[in-house]
XYZ file of C-alpha atoms in Angstrom:
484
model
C 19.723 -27.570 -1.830
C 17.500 -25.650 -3.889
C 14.033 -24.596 -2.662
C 11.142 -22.732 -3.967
C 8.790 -21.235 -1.534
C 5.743 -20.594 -2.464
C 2.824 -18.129 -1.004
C -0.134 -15.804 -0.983
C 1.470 -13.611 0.988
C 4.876 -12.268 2.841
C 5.512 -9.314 4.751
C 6.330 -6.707 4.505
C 5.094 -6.289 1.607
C 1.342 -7.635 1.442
C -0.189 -9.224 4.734
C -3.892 -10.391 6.305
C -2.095 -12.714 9.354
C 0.352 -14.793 10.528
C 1.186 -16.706 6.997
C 2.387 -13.577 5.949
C 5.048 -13.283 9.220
C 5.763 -16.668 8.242
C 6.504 -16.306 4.542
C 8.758 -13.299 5.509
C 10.521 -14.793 8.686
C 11.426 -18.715 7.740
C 12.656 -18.353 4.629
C 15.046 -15.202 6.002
C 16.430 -17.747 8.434
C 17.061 -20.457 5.743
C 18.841 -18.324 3.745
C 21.175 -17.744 7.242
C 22.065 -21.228 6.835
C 23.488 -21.407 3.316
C 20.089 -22.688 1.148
C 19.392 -21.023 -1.819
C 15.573 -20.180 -1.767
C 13.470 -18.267 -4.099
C 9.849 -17.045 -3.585
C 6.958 -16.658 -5.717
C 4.191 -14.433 -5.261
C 1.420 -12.796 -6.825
C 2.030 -8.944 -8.530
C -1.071 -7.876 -6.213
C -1.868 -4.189 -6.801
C 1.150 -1.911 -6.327
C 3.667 -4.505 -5.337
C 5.579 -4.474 -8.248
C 5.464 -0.167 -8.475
C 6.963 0.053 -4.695
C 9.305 -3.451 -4.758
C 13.069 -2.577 -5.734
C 14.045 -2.511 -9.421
C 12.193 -5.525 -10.677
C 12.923 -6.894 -14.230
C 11.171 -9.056 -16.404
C 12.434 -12.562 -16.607
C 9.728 -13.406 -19.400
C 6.701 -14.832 -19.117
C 5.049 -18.337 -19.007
C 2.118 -20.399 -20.571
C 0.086 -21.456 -17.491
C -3.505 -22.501 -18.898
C -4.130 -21.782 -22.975
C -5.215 -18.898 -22.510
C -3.492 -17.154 -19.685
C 0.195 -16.049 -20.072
C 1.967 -14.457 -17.037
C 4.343 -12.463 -17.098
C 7.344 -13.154 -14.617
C 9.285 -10.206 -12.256
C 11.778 -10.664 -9.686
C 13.045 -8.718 -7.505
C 14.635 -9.011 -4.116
C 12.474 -9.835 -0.397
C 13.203 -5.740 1.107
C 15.634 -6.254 3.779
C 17.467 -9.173 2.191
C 19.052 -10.533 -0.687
C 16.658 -13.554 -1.370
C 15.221 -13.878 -4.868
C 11.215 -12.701 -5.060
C 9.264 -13.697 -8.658
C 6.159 -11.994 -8.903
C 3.630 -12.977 -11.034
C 2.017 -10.288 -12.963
C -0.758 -10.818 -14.570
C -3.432 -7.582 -13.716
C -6.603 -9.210 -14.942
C -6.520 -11.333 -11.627
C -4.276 -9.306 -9.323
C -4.721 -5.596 -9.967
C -7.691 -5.274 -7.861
C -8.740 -3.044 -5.204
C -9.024 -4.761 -1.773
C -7.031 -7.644 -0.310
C -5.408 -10.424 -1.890
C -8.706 -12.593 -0.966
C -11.425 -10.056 -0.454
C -12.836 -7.441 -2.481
C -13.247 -4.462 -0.637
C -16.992 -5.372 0.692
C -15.234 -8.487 1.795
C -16.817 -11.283 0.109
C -14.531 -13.543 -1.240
C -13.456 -12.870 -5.041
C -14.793 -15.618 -7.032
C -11.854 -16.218 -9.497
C -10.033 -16.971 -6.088
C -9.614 -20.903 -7.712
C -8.478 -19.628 -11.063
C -5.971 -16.446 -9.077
C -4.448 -19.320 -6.904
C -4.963 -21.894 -9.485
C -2.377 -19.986 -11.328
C -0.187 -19.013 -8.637
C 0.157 -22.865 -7.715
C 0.719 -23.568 -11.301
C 3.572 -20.895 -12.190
C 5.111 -22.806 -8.597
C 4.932 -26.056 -10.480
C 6.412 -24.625 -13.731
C 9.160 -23.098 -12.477
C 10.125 -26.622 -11.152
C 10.396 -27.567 -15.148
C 12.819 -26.314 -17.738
C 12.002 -22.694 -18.445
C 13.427 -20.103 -20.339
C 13.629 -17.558 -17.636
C 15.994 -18.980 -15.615
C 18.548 -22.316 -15.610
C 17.626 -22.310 -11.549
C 15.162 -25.002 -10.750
C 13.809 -25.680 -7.426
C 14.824 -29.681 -5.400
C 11.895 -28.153 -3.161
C 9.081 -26.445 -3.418
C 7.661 -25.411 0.110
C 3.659 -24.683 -0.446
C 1.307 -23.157 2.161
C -1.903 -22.887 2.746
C -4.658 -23.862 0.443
C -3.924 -21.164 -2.412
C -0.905 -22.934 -2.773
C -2.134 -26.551 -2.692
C -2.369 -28.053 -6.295
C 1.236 -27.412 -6.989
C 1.816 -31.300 -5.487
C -0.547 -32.064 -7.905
C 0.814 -30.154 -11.108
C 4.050 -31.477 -10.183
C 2.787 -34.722 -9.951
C 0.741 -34.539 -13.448
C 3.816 -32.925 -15.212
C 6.381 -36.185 -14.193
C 8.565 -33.496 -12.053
C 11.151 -34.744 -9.806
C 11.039 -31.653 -7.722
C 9.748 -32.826 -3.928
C 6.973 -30.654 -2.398
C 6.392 -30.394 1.431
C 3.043 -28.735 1.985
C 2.522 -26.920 5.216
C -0.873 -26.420 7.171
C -1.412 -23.335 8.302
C -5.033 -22.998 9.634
C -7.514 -26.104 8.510
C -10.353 -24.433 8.833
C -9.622 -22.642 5.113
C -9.824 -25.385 2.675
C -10.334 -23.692 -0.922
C -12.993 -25.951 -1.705
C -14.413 -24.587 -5.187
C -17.748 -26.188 -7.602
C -16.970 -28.916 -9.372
C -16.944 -27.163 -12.648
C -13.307 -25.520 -12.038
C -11.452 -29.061 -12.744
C -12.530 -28.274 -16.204
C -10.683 -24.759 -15.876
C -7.746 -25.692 -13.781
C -6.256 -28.382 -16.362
C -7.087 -30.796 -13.482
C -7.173 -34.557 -15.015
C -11.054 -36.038 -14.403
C -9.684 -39.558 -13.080
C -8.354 -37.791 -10.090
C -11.572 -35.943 -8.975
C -12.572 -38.574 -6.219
C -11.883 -39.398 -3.020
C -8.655 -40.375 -3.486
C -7.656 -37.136 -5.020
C -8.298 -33.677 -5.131
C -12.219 -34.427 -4.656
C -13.962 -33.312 -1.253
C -17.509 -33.708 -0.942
C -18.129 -32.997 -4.562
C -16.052 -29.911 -4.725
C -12.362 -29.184 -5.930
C -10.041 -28.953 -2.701
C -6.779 -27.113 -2.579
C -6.373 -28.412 0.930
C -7.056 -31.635 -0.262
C -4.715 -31.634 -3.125
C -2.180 -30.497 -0.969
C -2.630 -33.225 1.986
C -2.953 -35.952 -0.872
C -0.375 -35.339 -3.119
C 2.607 -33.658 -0.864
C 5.765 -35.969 -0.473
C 5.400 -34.163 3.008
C 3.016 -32.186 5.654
C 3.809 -29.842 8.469
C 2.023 -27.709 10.510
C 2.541 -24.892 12.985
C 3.125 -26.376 15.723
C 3.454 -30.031 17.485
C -0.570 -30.366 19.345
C -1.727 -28.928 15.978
C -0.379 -31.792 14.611
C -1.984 -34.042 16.347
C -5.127 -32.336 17.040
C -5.829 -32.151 13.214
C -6.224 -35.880 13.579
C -9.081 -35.205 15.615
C -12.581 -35.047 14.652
C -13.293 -31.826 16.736
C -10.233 -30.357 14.491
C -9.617 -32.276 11.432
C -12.671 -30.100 9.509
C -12.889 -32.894 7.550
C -9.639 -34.245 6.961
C -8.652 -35.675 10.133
C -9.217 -39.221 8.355
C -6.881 -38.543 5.556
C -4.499 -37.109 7.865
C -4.256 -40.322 10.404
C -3.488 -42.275 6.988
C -0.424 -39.695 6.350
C 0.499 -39.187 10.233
C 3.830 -40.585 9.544
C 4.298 -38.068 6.890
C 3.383 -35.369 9.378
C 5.982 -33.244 11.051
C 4.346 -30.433 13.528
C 7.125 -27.522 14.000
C 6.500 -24.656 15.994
C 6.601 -21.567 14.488
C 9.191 -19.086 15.480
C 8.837 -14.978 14.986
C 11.573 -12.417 13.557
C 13.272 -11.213 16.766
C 14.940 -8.211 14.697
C 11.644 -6.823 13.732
C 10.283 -7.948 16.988
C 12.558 -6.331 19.462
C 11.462 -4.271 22.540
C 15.210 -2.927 22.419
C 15.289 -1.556 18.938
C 11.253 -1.616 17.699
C 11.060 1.593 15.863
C 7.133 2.016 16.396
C 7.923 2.542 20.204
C 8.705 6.094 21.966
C 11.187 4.588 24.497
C 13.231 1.269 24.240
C 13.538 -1.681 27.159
C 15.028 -4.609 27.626
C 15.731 -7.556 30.193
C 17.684 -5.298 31.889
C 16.490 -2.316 31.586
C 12.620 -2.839 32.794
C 11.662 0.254 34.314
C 11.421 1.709 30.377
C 8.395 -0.442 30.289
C 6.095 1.830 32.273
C 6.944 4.471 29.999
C 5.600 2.261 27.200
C 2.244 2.177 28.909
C 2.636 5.061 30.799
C 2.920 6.572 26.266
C 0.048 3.970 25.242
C -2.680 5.240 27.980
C -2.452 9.091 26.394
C -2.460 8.061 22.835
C -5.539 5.433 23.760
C -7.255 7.932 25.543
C -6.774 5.972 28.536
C -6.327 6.840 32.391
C -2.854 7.447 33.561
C -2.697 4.555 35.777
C 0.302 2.769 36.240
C -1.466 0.060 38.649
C -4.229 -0.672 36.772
C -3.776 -3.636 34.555
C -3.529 -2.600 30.920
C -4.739 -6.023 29.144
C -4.107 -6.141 25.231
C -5.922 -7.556 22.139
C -4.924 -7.859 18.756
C -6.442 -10.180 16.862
C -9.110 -10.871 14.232
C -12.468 -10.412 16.103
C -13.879 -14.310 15.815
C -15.404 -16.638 17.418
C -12.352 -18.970 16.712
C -10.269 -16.554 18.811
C -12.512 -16.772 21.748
C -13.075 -13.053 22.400
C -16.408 -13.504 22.617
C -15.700 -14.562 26.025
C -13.538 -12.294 27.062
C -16.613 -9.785 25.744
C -18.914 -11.830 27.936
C -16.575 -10.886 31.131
C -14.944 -7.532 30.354
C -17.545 -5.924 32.971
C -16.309 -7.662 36.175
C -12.585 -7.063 34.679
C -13.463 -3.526 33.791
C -15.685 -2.799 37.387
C -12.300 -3.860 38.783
C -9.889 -1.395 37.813
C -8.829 -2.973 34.787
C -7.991 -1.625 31.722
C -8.983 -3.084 28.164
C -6.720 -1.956 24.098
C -8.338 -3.763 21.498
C -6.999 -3.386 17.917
C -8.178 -6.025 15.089
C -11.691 -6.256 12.702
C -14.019 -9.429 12.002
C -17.732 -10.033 12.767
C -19.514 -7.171 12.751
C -21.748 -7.999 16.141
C -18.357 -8.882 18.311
C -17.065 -5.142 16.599
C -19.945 -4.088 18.347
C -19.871 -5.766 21.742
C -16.589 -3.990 22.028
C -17.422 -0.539 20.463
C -20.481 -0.562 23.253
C -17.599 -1.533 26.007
C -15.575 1.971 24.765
C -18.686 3.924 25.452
C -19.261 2.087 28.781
C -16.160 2.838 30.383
C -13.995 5.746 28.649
C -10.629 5.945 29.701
C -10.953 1.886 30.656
C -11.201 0.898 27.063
C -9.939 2.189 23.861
C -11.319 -0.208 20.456
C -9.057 0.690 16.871
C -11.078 -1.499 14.412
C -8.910 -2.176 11.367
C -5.533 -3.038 10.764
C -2.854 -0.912 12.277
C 0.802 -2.416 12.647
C 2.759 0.410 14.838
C -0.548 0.390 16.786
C -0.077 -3.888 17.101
C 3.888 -2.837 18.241
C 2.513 -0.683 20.559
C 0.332 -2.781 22.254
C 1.936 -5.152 22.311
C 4.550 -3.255 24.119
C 2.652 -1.150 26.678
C -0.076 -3.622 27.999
C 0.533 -5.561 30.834
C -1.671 -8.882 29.828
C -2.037 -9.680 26.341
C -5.260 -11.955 25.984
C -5.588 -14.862 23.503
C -8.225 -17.489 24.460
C -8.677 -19.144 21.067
C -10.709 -21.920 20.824
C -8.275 -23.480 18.199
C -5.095 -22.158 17.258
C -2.767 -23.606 14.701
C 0.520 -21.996 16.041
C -0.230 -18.229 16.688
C 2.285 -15.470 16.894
C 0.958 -12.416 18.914
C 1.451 -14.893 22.286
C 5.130 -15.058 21.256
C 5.256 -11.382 20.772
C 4.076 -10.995 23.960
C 6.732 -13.406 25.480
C 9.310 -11.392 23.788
C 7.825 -7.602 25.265
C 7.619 -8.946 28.837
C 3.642 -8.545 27.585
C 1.990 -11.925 29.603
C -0.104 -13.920 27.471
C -3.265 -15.635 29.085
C -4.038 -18.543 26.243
C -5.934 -21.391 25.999
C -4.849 -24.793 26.220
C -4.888 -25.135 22.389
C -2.011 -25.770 19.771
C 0.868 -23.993 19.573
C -0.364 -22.294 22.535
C 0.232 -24.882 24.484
C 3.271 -25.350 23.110
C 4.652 -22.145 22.975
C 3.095 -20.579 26.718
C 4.010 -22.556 29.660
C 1.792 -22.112 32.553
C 1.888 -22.574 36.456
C 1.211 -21.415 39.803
C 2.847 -19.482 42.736
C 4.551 -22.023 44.704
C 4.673 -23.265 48.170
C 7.171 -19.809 49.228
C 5.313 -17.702 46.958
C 7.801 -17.443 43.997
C 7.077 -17.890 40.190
C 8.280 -21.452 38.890
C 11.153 -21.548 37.066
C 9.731 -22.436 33.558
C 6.476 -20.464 33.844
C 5.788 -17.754 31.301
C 2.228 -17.142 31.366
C -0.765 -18.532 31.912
C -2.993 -21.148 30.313
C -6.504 -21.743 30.508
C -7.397 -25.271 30.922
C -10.881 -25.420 29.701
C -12.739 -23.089 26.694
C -15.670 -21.470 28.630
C -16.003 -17.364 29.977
C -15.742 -18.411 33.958
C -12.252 -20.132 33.268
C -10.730 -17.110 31.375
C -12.141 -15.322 34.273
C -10.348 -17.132 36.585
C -7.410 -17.336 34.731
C -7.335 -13.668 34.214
C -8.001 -12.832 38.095
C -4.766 -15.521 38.881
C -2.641 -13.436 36.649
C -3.617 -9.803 37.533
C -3.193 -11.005 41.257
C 0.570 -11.736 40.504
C 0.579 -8.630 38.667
C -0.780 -6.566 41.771
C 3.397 -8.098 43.071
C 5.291 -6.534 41.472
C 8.367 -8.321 42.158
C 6.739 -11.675 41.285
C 5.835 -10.255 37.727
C 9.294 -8.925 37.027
C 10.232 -12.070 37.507
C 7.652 -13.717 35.360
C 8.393 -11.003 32.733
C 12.433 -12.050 32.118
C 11.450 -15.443 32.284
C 8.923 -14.813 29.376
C 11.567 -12.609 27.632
C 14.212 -15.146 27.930
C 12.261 -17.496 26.079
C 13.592 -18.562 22.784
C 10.876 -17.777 20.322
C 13.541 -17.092 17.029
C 13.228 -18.787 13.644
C 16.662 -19.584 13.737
C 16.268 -22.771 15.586
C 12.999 -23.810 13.468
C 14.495 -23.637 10.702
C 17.209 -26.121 11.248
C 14.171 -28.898 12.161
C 13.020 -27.891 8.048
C 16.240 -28.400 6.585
C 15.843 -31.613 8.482
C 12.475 -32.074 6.759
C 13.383 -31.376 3.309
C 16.628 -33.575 3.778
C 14.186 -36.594 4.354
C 12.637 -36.206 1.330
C 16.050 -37.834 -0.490
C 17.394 -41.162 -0.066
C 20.187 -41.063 2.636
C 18.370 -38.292 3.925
């Protein structure tokens, strides 16, 4: 089988979040299994000056009057085909691949990822750069959403699964860009790529996929939801049977307490006590106390009111008044930046804020903390609770999609030992008092420390690895053909 996957971004090379994990990790664990997969991306700035010894393929006609020029190159670290699609009037920018660098949204954004979901659907035709043609193509997220569509206006036989990321980004453009986006006016309504009067790339993507999947199983079905479905919950009960919910998995080679090159000692399951020398390496280069007893709880995230830190804001004083310590790296609404930067000045050497983007600094917290904290109101699938499984790091989550399915609470029982199948700890209802609670349960088991050892291998022999993921989307795209 032949699949294209498409996306906005892939690391290492360019990356806002989790999609770009994703778009780096799955299709590295497809390849494993013997499918040949290329990706296409967009030439953002520099890519294409620090990617290894890319060569023009040639170039293709996507609207009249844009031609785009066609690299490829290999993913760094394997030997999986990468196009890149260069054309510098829309991707030679300053800034990120959505934002310019006061971050507002760029807005060409339909026309960027108008094209890039166009040059999917094209390589799916005959072409003269390259006899390969896709069986698949694997879209994600909205920027990649009107390649069902093209696909579908072009009479191509190539199957598209689409895969939901986060709902709550729709690309929903003015009407006007139909016009610019060769979109054909008898589709723009309901049943189409229409929403509310505005062109959808979510919507074009849920409509016109031969399949949907998600991040994780509850996401799957709480997208059916009004209180989740942003819209589209409707549209997605009418397609439930064409919607698959796999849990997302992480890269267990780059995310590997035993071999993770951003950390000044290694540890393992069995080899624990290198842990506190972790922290013990985190407190002095955080500006912390050296204070192996006090709880060192972790945050990295985007700074939102979608991932609930608001509350943990709301709290941090009877944490903090406690003994507790608080490492927050991540960026996002300027007043919750605040609330935190005010916290840092508060309690020095309790709480050390990094706003921005760091990635040794994410290994390193993620790695030296004790508690990593992630009460999202909604969560598609998230990743950082799975890194914290794998670093013996114990995530407190809400009871929220795939943290639900991925974090698998409990209590102490009846002789005081940790259940069998517990690897954290999961808030049962979205409010400040519960994380509260739910934070004093697990810094209580903490204060054991032979009852958090144990909870710490249990989390760390959790299987959080693409590998078996990916088997349940070869199943997927194997549905998508008769006798499949």
């Amino acid at each position: 089988m032949r699949l294209l996957f498409a996306t906005s971004e892939i690391f290492p090379i360019i990356k806002t979040g989790g999609l770009a994990d994703v778009s780096g990790a799955l299709p590295t664990a497809l390849f494993a299994t013997g499918l040949d997969i290329q990706i296409v991306l967009p030439a953002y700035r520099g890519i294409l000056a620090t990617c290894e010894s890319p060569h023009l393929l040639g170039s293709l006609q996507v609207f009249h009057d844009i031609r785009c020029d066609i690299y490829q190159t290999t993913l760094p670290g394997t030997q999986i085909p990468l196009l890149l699609i260069d054309y510098p009037e829309l991707y030679d920018r300053e800034g990120g691949p959505y934002h310019h660098p006061q971050y507002g949204e760029w807005q060409d954004n339909a026309l960027r990822f108008g094209v890039l979901s166009k040059v999917a659907a094209l390589l799916a035709m005959p072409n003269d750069l390259q006899v390969w043609q896709p069986d698949v193509i694997h879209c994600n997220d909205w920027q990649t959403g009107l390649t069902p569509y093209y696909l579908r206006q072009m009479g191509s036989k190539t199957r598209s699964v689409f895969s939901i990321h986060n709902l709550a980004f729709q690309g929903n453009f003015h009407a006007d860009w139909r016009h610019r986006l060769t979109l054909d006016e008898q589709d723009f309504k309901s049943e189409g790529y229409e929403f509310f009067g505005h062109v959808s790339f979510m919507k074009a993507g849920l409509y016109y996929a031969d399949a949907l999947s998600t991040v994780s199983p509850t996401y799957a079905k709480e997208i059916q939801t009004e209180q989740f479905g942003f819209g589209f919950q409707g549209l997605l009960r009418y397609r439930s049977a064409d919607l698959t919910g796999i849990l997302n998995g992480i890269d267990t080679h780059v995310w590997d307490p035993a071999t993770d090159a951003y950390l000044p000692v290694h540890y393992s399951v069995k080899k624990m006590r290198c842990k506190k020398e972790v922290k013990h390496a985190l407190q002095t280069e955080l500006g912390l106390a050296l204070n192996a007893d006090a709880p060192l709880l972790g945050v990295v995230s985007r700074l939102t009111h979608q991932k609930g830190l608001d509350m943990l804001a709301t709290i941090a004083h009877q944490l903090l008044d406690n003994g507790c310590q608080l490492a927050v790296l991540g960026s996002g609404e300027p007043a919750l930046e605040q609330q935190y930067q005010t916290l840092m000045q508060l309690y020095p050497g309790q709480v050390s804020v990094t706003i921005g983007y760091n990635e040794p600094l994410s290994h390193r917290i993620m790695a030296g903390t004790d508690i990593f904290v992630m009460p999202s109101r909604f969560e598609p699938c998230g990743l950082n609770q799975m890194y914290g499984l794998r670093y013996g790091t114990i995530p407190v989550v809400a009871n929220t999609g795939g943290l639900a399915d991925s974090v698998h609470g409990g209590v102490l029982n009846a002789e005081g030992k940790v259940p069998a199948k517990m690897t954290g700890f999961v808030m049962p209802y979205h409010n400040p008092w519960t994380l509260l609670v739910t934070l004093r349960q697990a810094i209580a088991i903490f204060a054991n420390s032979g009852q958090w050892l144990q909870l710490q291998k249990q989390a760390m022999r959790q299987d959080v690895s693409w590998e078996t993921r990916a088997k349940h989307y070869q199943k997927l795209y194997e549905t998508l053909f008769p006798g499949g």
